[in-house]
């Protein structure tokens, strides 16, 4: 679970604030034009909030251990000043903490804000430490909610949704963190940042898109990867694999699911002209799972035969949720992605029987925000009830947390840049949702060329959820965004190191959407220079 999750400013004067005891430090920053004063700065409360407390503590750095279920750690973090500002929205009884870490020496003059993961609104400390190591003053917020899988905050004691905390999580706390963080930078260093960036993936990616949509002046550049936009729709849709298995009364094992995935990748691998273990244009892969019916696979020492029922389950999961009349609701698990992440099952019981083990994030969304019954058994959901839940989520939550407004005209006018990559083997958030959003932006703003001026999308073959830079490949996405913002060097490609299904490392230039990578017919298939970006062939 930890591996998967690792992989989802107008202000008013401060009326009353409590300044708690602080630790201070003398000037240490190595820039002669920048002072360094690690003390609680005077703050103006963001509009609609009241500041409850401001603290400043000098931290020695070293190894930072990540909190919560995500865990992780980062070593060799230099000394930094940690400023914590606690906000409340009068009448909402919330308490949102905004933490800003500022390097004692070597500040690069830039500000960075970090997004969250699953139901965690901000960073758990690892990202903060990494940003400080890179010279950034960095901010994150907990939005007054809990850890990545903690939804205890969702309902009030009367059983109704806590809309104030949901609004915090959905959008307003991120904006307020931007307002607060920049003030803290000015207060500690005596100058405002030269450039401001937002950085997030999954929930953090969604938060980045919300910033571009609703608060276009907050950041010069937004890095928003594998974004959980269309939250009200895709979050229900990711429960679909469980609904399929339960209604078809067939729960294939991960080993059997992997047999389908491996066969599909092998079948579609050469669509880009090279047999390299990667499907470079997953949308063109039309492998029919029925081709495996009768195939023998060995799972945990047992030989199993793929049945027509197994193939039917996989076909429905790949196809994605539909109404009982056949109308498409959302994209399915992409071909090439790990099916078992969302189609998990329990270990066999004494009789050898298994049942579904749904992924906790969509389960919580359905049980808590839709049913308002955290103990609700999602295994009882029928196909028709699934459609009802999907529609209910749209009606109740699209305006709050849909995060899919295509009108980015104000962000474009502000001069901001938005860069996104999305793995084509994303097992949690199908890249198709991001592609459809990009198409809607093009329709809204007058075509792809006008959108490319400020918003670029890169699809990453064979890449799981939020996997680049987390053990399944790497890319200097933030460096590319900085070059675009600060030197007007718009990225035509995004250099990346990818990992194939067999564990082989290859270099690729991710292509700016809608282009895809194609082998030139000669050269090492592990080298990016052997491929070029072309417009996709028509299906």
XYZ file of C-alpha atoms in Angstrom:
539
model
C 0.000 0.000 0.000
C 2.788 2.430 0.888
C 4.440 1.746 -2.489
C 1.213 2.463 -4.341
C 0.512 5.663 -2.494
C 4.078 6.815 -3.011
C 3.327 6.120 -6.400
C -2.379 9.696 -5.567
C -3.799 36.583 -2.706
C -5.651 39.231 -1.256
C -5.070 39.595 2.470
C -6.769 41.337 5.354
C -4.931 42.712 8.356
C -4.262 40.335 11.206
C -6.887 41.040 13.805
C -5.780 38.748 16.599
C -2.973 36.235 16.640
C -1.090 34.369 19.291
C 2.666 34.468 18.761
C 4.089 31.480 20.562
C 7.689 31.266 21.815
C 10.143 30.994 18.965
C 13.758 30.200 18.289
C 15.715 32.784 16.359
C 18.921 32.740 14.389
C 21.320 35.325 13.152
C 21.894 35.922 9.461
C 23.376 32.799 7.882
C 22.275 32.901 4.263
C 25.247 33.011 1.965
C 23.719 35.614 -0.342
C 24.961 39.062 0.685
C 21.663 40.661 -0.393
C 19.530 38.352 1.744
C 19.189 38.564 5.512
C 18.091 35.562 7.524
C 15.981 35.978 10.633
C 14.360 32.786 11.921
C 11.670 34.445 14.021
C 7.891 34.517 13.797
C 7.110 37.155 11.160
C 4.183 39.530 11.314
C 1.424 38.074 9.130
C -1.626 39.311 7.273
C -4.380 36.693 7.391
C -5.566 35.447 3.987
C -9.050 36.645 3.114
C -11.730 34.776 5.039
C -9.344 33.412 7.667
C -8.044 34.255 11.118
C -4.529 33.415 12.237
C -4.504 31.378 15.456
C -0.744 31.103 15.954
C 2.640 31.654 14.325
C 5.780 29.839 15.456
C 9.338 29.741 14.173
C 11.912 27.119 15.127
C 15.454 26.687 13.892
C 15.988 23.079 12.816
C 19.373 21.419 12.454
C 18.410 19.362 9.396
C 20.025 15.960 8.865
C 17.742 13.018 8.127
C 14.035 13.782 7.822
C 11.621 10.901 8.426
C 8.339 11.106 6.575
C 5.220 10.885 8.723
C 2.114 8.755 8.239
C 1.515 5.745 6.003
C 3.636 7.183 3.193
C 6.764 7.202 5.374
C 10.042 7.586 3.515
C 13.075 9.634 4.431
C 15.552 12.142 3.024
C 19.172 12.495 4.177
C 21.616 15.366 4.392
C 19.022 18.104 4.717
C 20.787 21.371 5.641
C 19.744 23.534 8.573
C 16.485 25.363 8.047
C 13.943 27.591 9.717
C 10.519 26.022 10.198
C 7.657 28.499 10.403
C 4.200 27.146 11.187
C 1.093 29.270 10.741
C -2.241 27.906 11.961
C -5.333 29.276 10.236
C -9.035 28.966 10.940
C -12.106 30.032 8.995
C -14.339 31.739 11.551
C -17.454 29.690 12.106
C -16.025 26.514 10.554
C -14.130 25.266 13.607
C -11.188 24.158 11.458
C -7.469 24.434 12.145
C -5.238 24.278 9.062
C -1.468 24.319 9.547
C 0.773 25.868 6.911
C 4.407 24.839 7.307
C 7.213 26.692 5.566
C 10.817 25.502 5.621
C 13.504 28.011 4.690
C 17.169 27.010 4.231
C 19.520 28.814 6.598
C 22.101 29.096 3.818
C 22.019 28.887 0.056
C 18.447 29.973 -0.655
C 18.065 29.987 -4.445
C 15.588 32.869 -4.351
C 12.652 30.658 -5.357
C 9.478 29.543 -3.593
C 7.910 26.125 -3.986
C 4.627 24.746 -2.632
C 3.983 21.018 -2.349
C 0.733 19.147 -2.867
C -0.589 15.999 -1.241
C -1.466 12.369 -1.899
C -4.796 10.524 -1.594
C -6.574 12.258 1.344
C -3.386 13.890 2.605
C -3.601 17.552 1.637
C 0.111 18.304 1.802
C 3.588 16.869 2.152
C 4.639 14.478 4.939
C 8.124 15.986 5.339
C 10.119 14.111 2.710
C 9.297 16.550 -0.080
C 9.929 19.504 2.203
C 13.374 18.165 3.064
C 14.201 17.498 -0.565
C 13.188 20.997 -1.592
C 15.330 22.554 1.140
C 18.273 20.460 -0.071
C 17.738 21.993 -3.507
C 17.748 25.527 -2.081
C 14.026 26.282 -2.134
C 11.909 27.983 0.471
C 9.054 25.484 0.544
C 5.497 25.452 1.883
C 2.807 22.858 2.438
C -0.537 22.700 4.261
C -2.450 19.959 6.049
C -5.756 21.760 5.276
C -6.968 20.754 8.731
C -7.596 17.164 7.601
C -5.743 13.888 8.223
C -3.244 11.435 6.748
C -3.385 9.819 3.299
C -5.966 7.180 4.232
C -7.611 9.015 7.123
C -11.160 10.112 6.355
C -12.349 10.460 9.956
C -12.767 14.182 9.320
C -15.292 13.758 6.514
C -18.520 13.559 8.534
C -19.748 15.676 11.412
C -21.186 14.131 14.563
C -24.656 14.436 13.014
C -23.611 12.283 10.056
C -23.529 15.118 7.537
C -20.519 15.944 5.370
C -18.162 18.526 6.835
C -18.256 20.826 3.827
C -15.810 23.280 5.363
C -13.045 20.682 5.620
C -13.922 19.324 2.176
C -13.521 22.838 0.761
C -10.171 23.097 2.527
C -9.036 19.816 0.994
C -10.486 20.637 -2.412
C -9.040 24.084 -3.012
C -8.993 26.921 -0.542
C -6.226 25.706 1.778
C -3.759 25.423 -1.106
C -4.396 29.014 -2.117
C -4.064 30.178 1.472
C -0.781 28.294 1.780
C 0.522 30.264 -1.195
C -0.455 33.557 0.425
C 1.003 32.586 3.794
C 4.173 30.971 2.468
C 5.206 33.988 0.436
C 4.692 36.268 3.432
C 6.876 33.973 5.516
C 9.628 34.107 2.890
C 9.527 37.896 2.949
C 9.513 37.946 6.731
C 12.486 35.602 7.165
C 14.642 36.700 4.220
C 13.539 40.303 3.869
C 12.618 39.871 0.204
C 9.979 38.155 -1.874
C 10.848 35.130 -4.046
C 11.957 35.765 -7.609
C 9.821 32.865 -8.904
C 7.072 30.765 -7.345
C 6.273 27.144 -8.234
C 3.711 24.529 -7.293
C 4.713 20.864 -7.362
C 2.390 17.896 -6.930
C 1.283 14.495 -8.226
C -2.050 12.657 -7.913
C -3.978 14.669 -5.304
C -1.132 17.169 -5.613
C -1.615 17.203 -9.374
C -5.303 17.949 -8.911
C -4.430 20.756 -6.510
C -2.080 22.210 -9.110
C -4.844 22.274 -11.706
C -7.185 23.946 -9.221
C -4.548 26.625 -8.655
C -4.416 27.294 -12.409
C -8.209 27.322 -12.665
C -9.171 29.359 -9.598
C -6.053 31.228 -8.435
C -4.145 32.017 -11.636
C -1.813 34.562 -10.010
C -0.470 32.300 -7.247
C 2.368 30.683 -9.201
C 4.653 31.361 -12.145
C 4.881 27.656 -12.887
C 2.780 24.649 -11.928
C 4.078 21.072 -12.117
C 0.966 18.904 -11.808
C 1.547 15.235 -12.633
C -0.941 12.329 -12.882
C -3.579 14.831 -11.756
C -6.664 13.563 -9.931
C -8.903 15.952 -11.873
C -12.490 14.869 -12.521
C -12.324 13.669 -8.885
C -16.083 13.227 -8.544
C -16.108 10.871 -11.534
C -12.849 8.945 -11.592
C -12.912 8.297 -7.834
C -16.122 6.314 -8.214
C -14.850 4.771 -11.455
C -11.841 3.266 -9.703
C -14.216 1.043 -7.725
C -15.442 -0.478 -11.012
C -13.039 -3.470 -11.052
C -14.447 -4.597 -7.692
C -18.020 -4.121 -8.909
C -17.242 -6.228 -11.974
C -15.681 -9.103 -10.014
C -18.473 -9.131 -7.433
C -21.261 -9.058 -10.003
C -19.601 -11.609 -12.269
C -18.858 -13.753 -9.189
C -15.280 -14.296 -10.331
C -12.170 -12.988 -8.571
C -9.073 -13.798 -10.649
C -5.719 -13.777 -8.889
C -3.008 -11.210 -9.521
C -1.072 -13.897 -11.360
C -3.962 -14.417 -13.772
C -4.419 -10.679 -14.259
C -0.690 -10.360 -14.965
C -1.009 -12.989 -17.685
C -3.511 -10.765 -19.515
C -1.380 -7.650 -19.024
C 1.798 -9.328 -20.242
C 0.043 -10.750 -23.284
C -1.405 -7.356 -24.186
C 1.950 -5.603 -23.835
C 3.633 -8.273 -25.960
C 0.933 -7.908 -28.607
C 1.062 -4.106 -28.774
C 4.750 -3.548 -28.003
C 5.826 -3.139 -31.631
C 3.142 -0.596 -32.558
C 5.838 2.092 -32.251
C 8.155 0.160 -34.557
C 10.365 -1.307 -31.832
C 10.152 -4.374 -29.623
C 11.328 -2.639 -26.450
C 8.932 -3.718 -23.701
C 6.948 -0.467 -23.792
C 3.614 0.415 -25.345
C 4.191 3.972 -26.553
C 0.591 4.684 -27.558
C -1.648 2.695 -25.245
C -4.801 4.093 -26.899
C -3.999 2.078 -30.035
C -3.678 -1.233 -28.197
C -6.804 -3.269 -28.917
C -5.728 -6.646 -27.576
C -8.756 -8.903 -27.028
C -8.499 -10.770 -23.714
C -10.534 -13.626 -25.176
C -7.390 -14.663 -27.027
C -6.120 -16.132 -23.756
C -9.082 -18.426 -23.127
C -7.747 -21.931 -22.565
C -4.199 -20.742 -21.858
C -2.393 -22.430 -18.980
C -0.685 -20.252 -16.348
C 1.228 -21.293 -13.244
C 0.231 -19.347 -10.133
C 1.801 -20.127 -6.758
C 2.828 -23.567 -8.002
C -0.633 -24.390 -9.360
C -1.482 -24.688 -13.044
C -4.605 -22.736 -13.891
C -6.558 -22.451 -17.117
C -7.784 -19.037 -18.251
C -11.551 -19.211 -18.634
C -14.083 -17.264 -20.657
C -15.283 -15.756 -17.370
C -11.749 -14.523 -16.591
C -11.515 -12.899 -20.008
C -14.935 -11.279 -19.570
C -13.879 -9.750 -16.250
C -10.666 -8.341 -17.734
C -12.518 -7.023 -20.780
C -14.960 -5.100 -18.596
C -12.181 -3.727 -16.391
C -10.155 -2.538 -19.396
C -13.235 -1.103 -21.073
C -14.229 0.843 -17.974
C -17.540 1.567 -16.277
C -20.714 1.648 -18.310
C -24.397 1.970 -17.492
C -26.601 -1.109 -17.748
C -27.681 0.208 -21.164
C -24.058 0.352 -22.318
C -23.341 4.068 -22.074
C -19.695 4.791 -21.295
C -19.145 6.519 -17.940
C -15.359 6.626 -17.591
C -12.096 5.121 -18.778
C -11.038 1.730 -17.479
C -7.712 0.472 -16.171
C -5.251 1.144 -19.036
C -3.885 -1.832 -20.939
C -0.398 -2.366 -19.551
C -1.257 -1.185 -16.038
C -1.389 -3.467 -13.007
C -5.018 -4.611 -12.885
C -4.733 -6.129 -9.424
C -4.179 -2.767 -7.744
C -7.872 -1.936 -8.071
C -9.008 -5.552 -8.553
C -7.380 -6.778 -5.357
C -8.564 -9.884 -3.544
C -8.102 -11.306 -0.054
C -5.923 -14.352 0.649
C -7.834 -17.668 0.298
C -9.771 -18.709 3.379
C -9.879 -22.246 4.792
C -12.082 -23.320 1.888
C -9.850 -21.689 -0.687
C -12.362 -18.914 -1.361
C -11.398 -15.267 -1.884
C -13.322 -12.027 -1.972
C -12.618 -8.524 -3.178
C -10.136 -6.265 -1.373
C -10.966 -2.818 -2.754
C -8.467 0.029 -2.853
C -9.186 2.243 0.183
C -9.306 5.645 -1.536
C -12.354 5.057 -3.788
C -13.912 2.857 -1.108
C -13.828 5.743 1.373
C -15.228 8.156 -1.187
C -18.232 5.930 -1.839
C -18.893 4.808 1.741
C -18.265 8.114 3.472
C -19.071 10.974 1.104
C -21.762 9.263 -0.976
C -23.433 6.744 1.345
C -22.530 8.693 4.530
C -22.036 5.269 6.115
C -18.329 4.453 6.622
C -19.249 0.821 7.379
C -21.171 0.364 4.116
C -20.234 -2.875 2.316
C -19.171 -1.923 -1.233
C -19.257 -5.581 -2.285
C -23.059 -5.321 -2.422
C -23.052 -2.682 -5.189
C -24.852 -3.841 -8.338
C -24.214 -2.489 -11.825
C -27.318 -0.281 -11.676
C -26.425 0.988 -8.197
C -22.939 1.818 -9.438
C -24.422 4.081 -12.101
C -26.559 5.789 -9.462
C -23.520 6.396 -7.256
C -21.562 7.755 -10.210
C -24.347 10.241 -11.025
C -24.780 11.169 -7.351
C -21.094 11.994 -7.050
C -21.300 14.252 -10.092
C -24.322 16.111 -8.788
C -23.132 16.553 -5.196
C -19.421 17.165 -5.624
C -18.459 18.333 -9.106
C -18.524 22.022 -8.181
C -16.620 21.421 -4.951
C -13.865 19.035 -6.007
C -14.344 18.170 -9.686
C -11.263 20.289 -10.477
C -11.917 20.083 -14.216
C -12.847 23.623 -15.297
C -11.304 23.965 -18.796
C -11.211 27.761 -18.734
C -7.535 28.510 -18.109
C -7.684 31.884 -19.837
C -6.842 33.819 -16.665
C -3.821 31.591 -16.009
C -2.639 32.096 -19.580
C -3.119 35.857 -19.240
C -1.111 35.860 -16.005
C 1.877 34.400 -17.861
C 1.833 31.135 -15.898
C 3.097 27.826 -17.266
C 1.508 24.424 -16.570
C 3.491 21.231 -17.175
C 2.097 17.722 -16.690
C 3.280 14.187 -17.293
C 1.013 11.186 -16.860
C 2.008 7.514 -16.945
C 0.247 5.442 -19.582
C 0.357 2.458 -17.224
C -1.191 4.413 -14.357
C -3.124 1.823 -12.374
C -4.989 4.356 -10.203
C -5.817 7.360 -12.409
C -6.237 6.602 -16.125
C -4.277 9.037 -18.300
C -7.312 9.227 -20.570
C -8.983 11.570 -18.073
C -6.074 14.010 -18.358
C -6.084 13.733 -22.152
C -9.804 14.506 -22.260
C -9.278 17.516 -19.995
C -6.521 18.829 -22.259
C -8.859 18.445 -25.274
C -11.537 20.438 -23.471
C -9.034 23.214 -22.745
C -8.163 23.310 -26.448
C -11.841 23.641 -27.334
C -12.260 26.397 -24.749
C -9.199 28.428 -25.730
C -8.985 28.064 -29.484
C -6.866 25.068 -30.402
C -3.734 23.174 -29.488
C -1.207 25.814 -30.600
C -2.665 28.473 -28.311
C -2.756 26.020 -25.421
C 0.820 24.832 -26.033
C 1.968 28.370 -25.309
C 1.320 27.835 -21.609
C 0.174 24.229 -20.986
C 1.937 21.064 -22.121
C 1.114 17.433 -21.455
C 3.548 14.514 -21.762
C 2.426 10.872 -21.715
C 4.980 8.432 -20.313
C 4.917 4.863 -21.712
C 4.890 1.977 -19.262
C 4.879 4.312 -16.262
C 2.739 3.522 -13.182
C 1.069 6.084 -10.953
C 3.372 8.980 -9.997
C 6.301 6.647 -10.700
C 8.828 8.935 -12.396
C 11.418 9.985 -9.792
C 10.079 7.386 -7.363
C 11.889 4.228 -8.444
C 10.207 3.479 -11.786
C 12.105 5.973 -13.900
C 13.200 9.576 -13.681
C 12.879 12.953 -15.347
C 13.889 16.499 -14.456
C 10.371 17.823 -14.774
C 10.848 20.730 -12.385
C 14.019 21.730 -14.223
C 12.102 21.739 -17.507
C 9.390 23.901 -15.959
C 11.946 26.330 -14.580
C 13.595 26.667 -17.988
C 10.191 27.394 -19.502
C 9.238 29.964 -16.868
C 12.577 31.687 -16.418
C 14.168 31.394 -19.872
C 11.114 30.929 -22.091
C 12.417 27.534 -23.238
C 9.183 25.667 -23.945
C 9.794 21.893 -23.724
C 9.135 20.072 -26.999
C 10.125 16.847 -25.231
C 10.783 15.764 -21.675
C 13.919 13.665 -21.258
C 13.232 10.598 -19.147
C 14.628 7.284 -18.028
C 11.958 4.586 -18.100
C 11.833 1.049 -16.717
C 10.274 -1.694 -18.861
C 8.183 -4.543 -17.515
C 11.271 -6.773 -17.510
C 13.179 -4.239 -15.401
C 15.355 -2.924 -18.224
C 16.263 0.773 -18.141
C 15.806 2.774 -21.344
C 16.124 6.451 -22.249
C 13.234 8.201 -23.941
C 12.157 11.696 -24.893
C 8.554 11.977 -23.777
C 6.611 13.704 -26.521
C 4.459 16.767 -26.087
C 0.828 15.734 -26.593
C -0.582 14.785 -29.066
C 2.681 13.456 -30.517
C 3.910 9.948 -29.705
C 7.340 8.336 -29.841
C 8.187 6.136 -32.829
C 11.295 4.081 -33.578
C 13.223 5.384 -36.595
C 14.057 1.882 -37.795
C 17.690 1.778 -36.744
C 19.790 2.308 -33.636
C 19.774 1.084 -30.050
C 16.215 0.767 -28.744
C 17.513 1.773 -25.309
C 18.595 5.181 -26.633
C 16.253 8.157 -26.963
C 18.041 9.199 -30.175
C 16.631 6.133 -31.938
C 13.096 7.506 -31.621
C 11.309 10.611 -32.868
C 8.054 12.295 -31.960
C 5.310 12.017 -34.576
C 1.584 12.571 -34.733
C -0.228 9.318 -33.922
C -1.571 7.155 -36.730
C -5.293 7.030 -37.110
C -6.820 3.904 -35.674
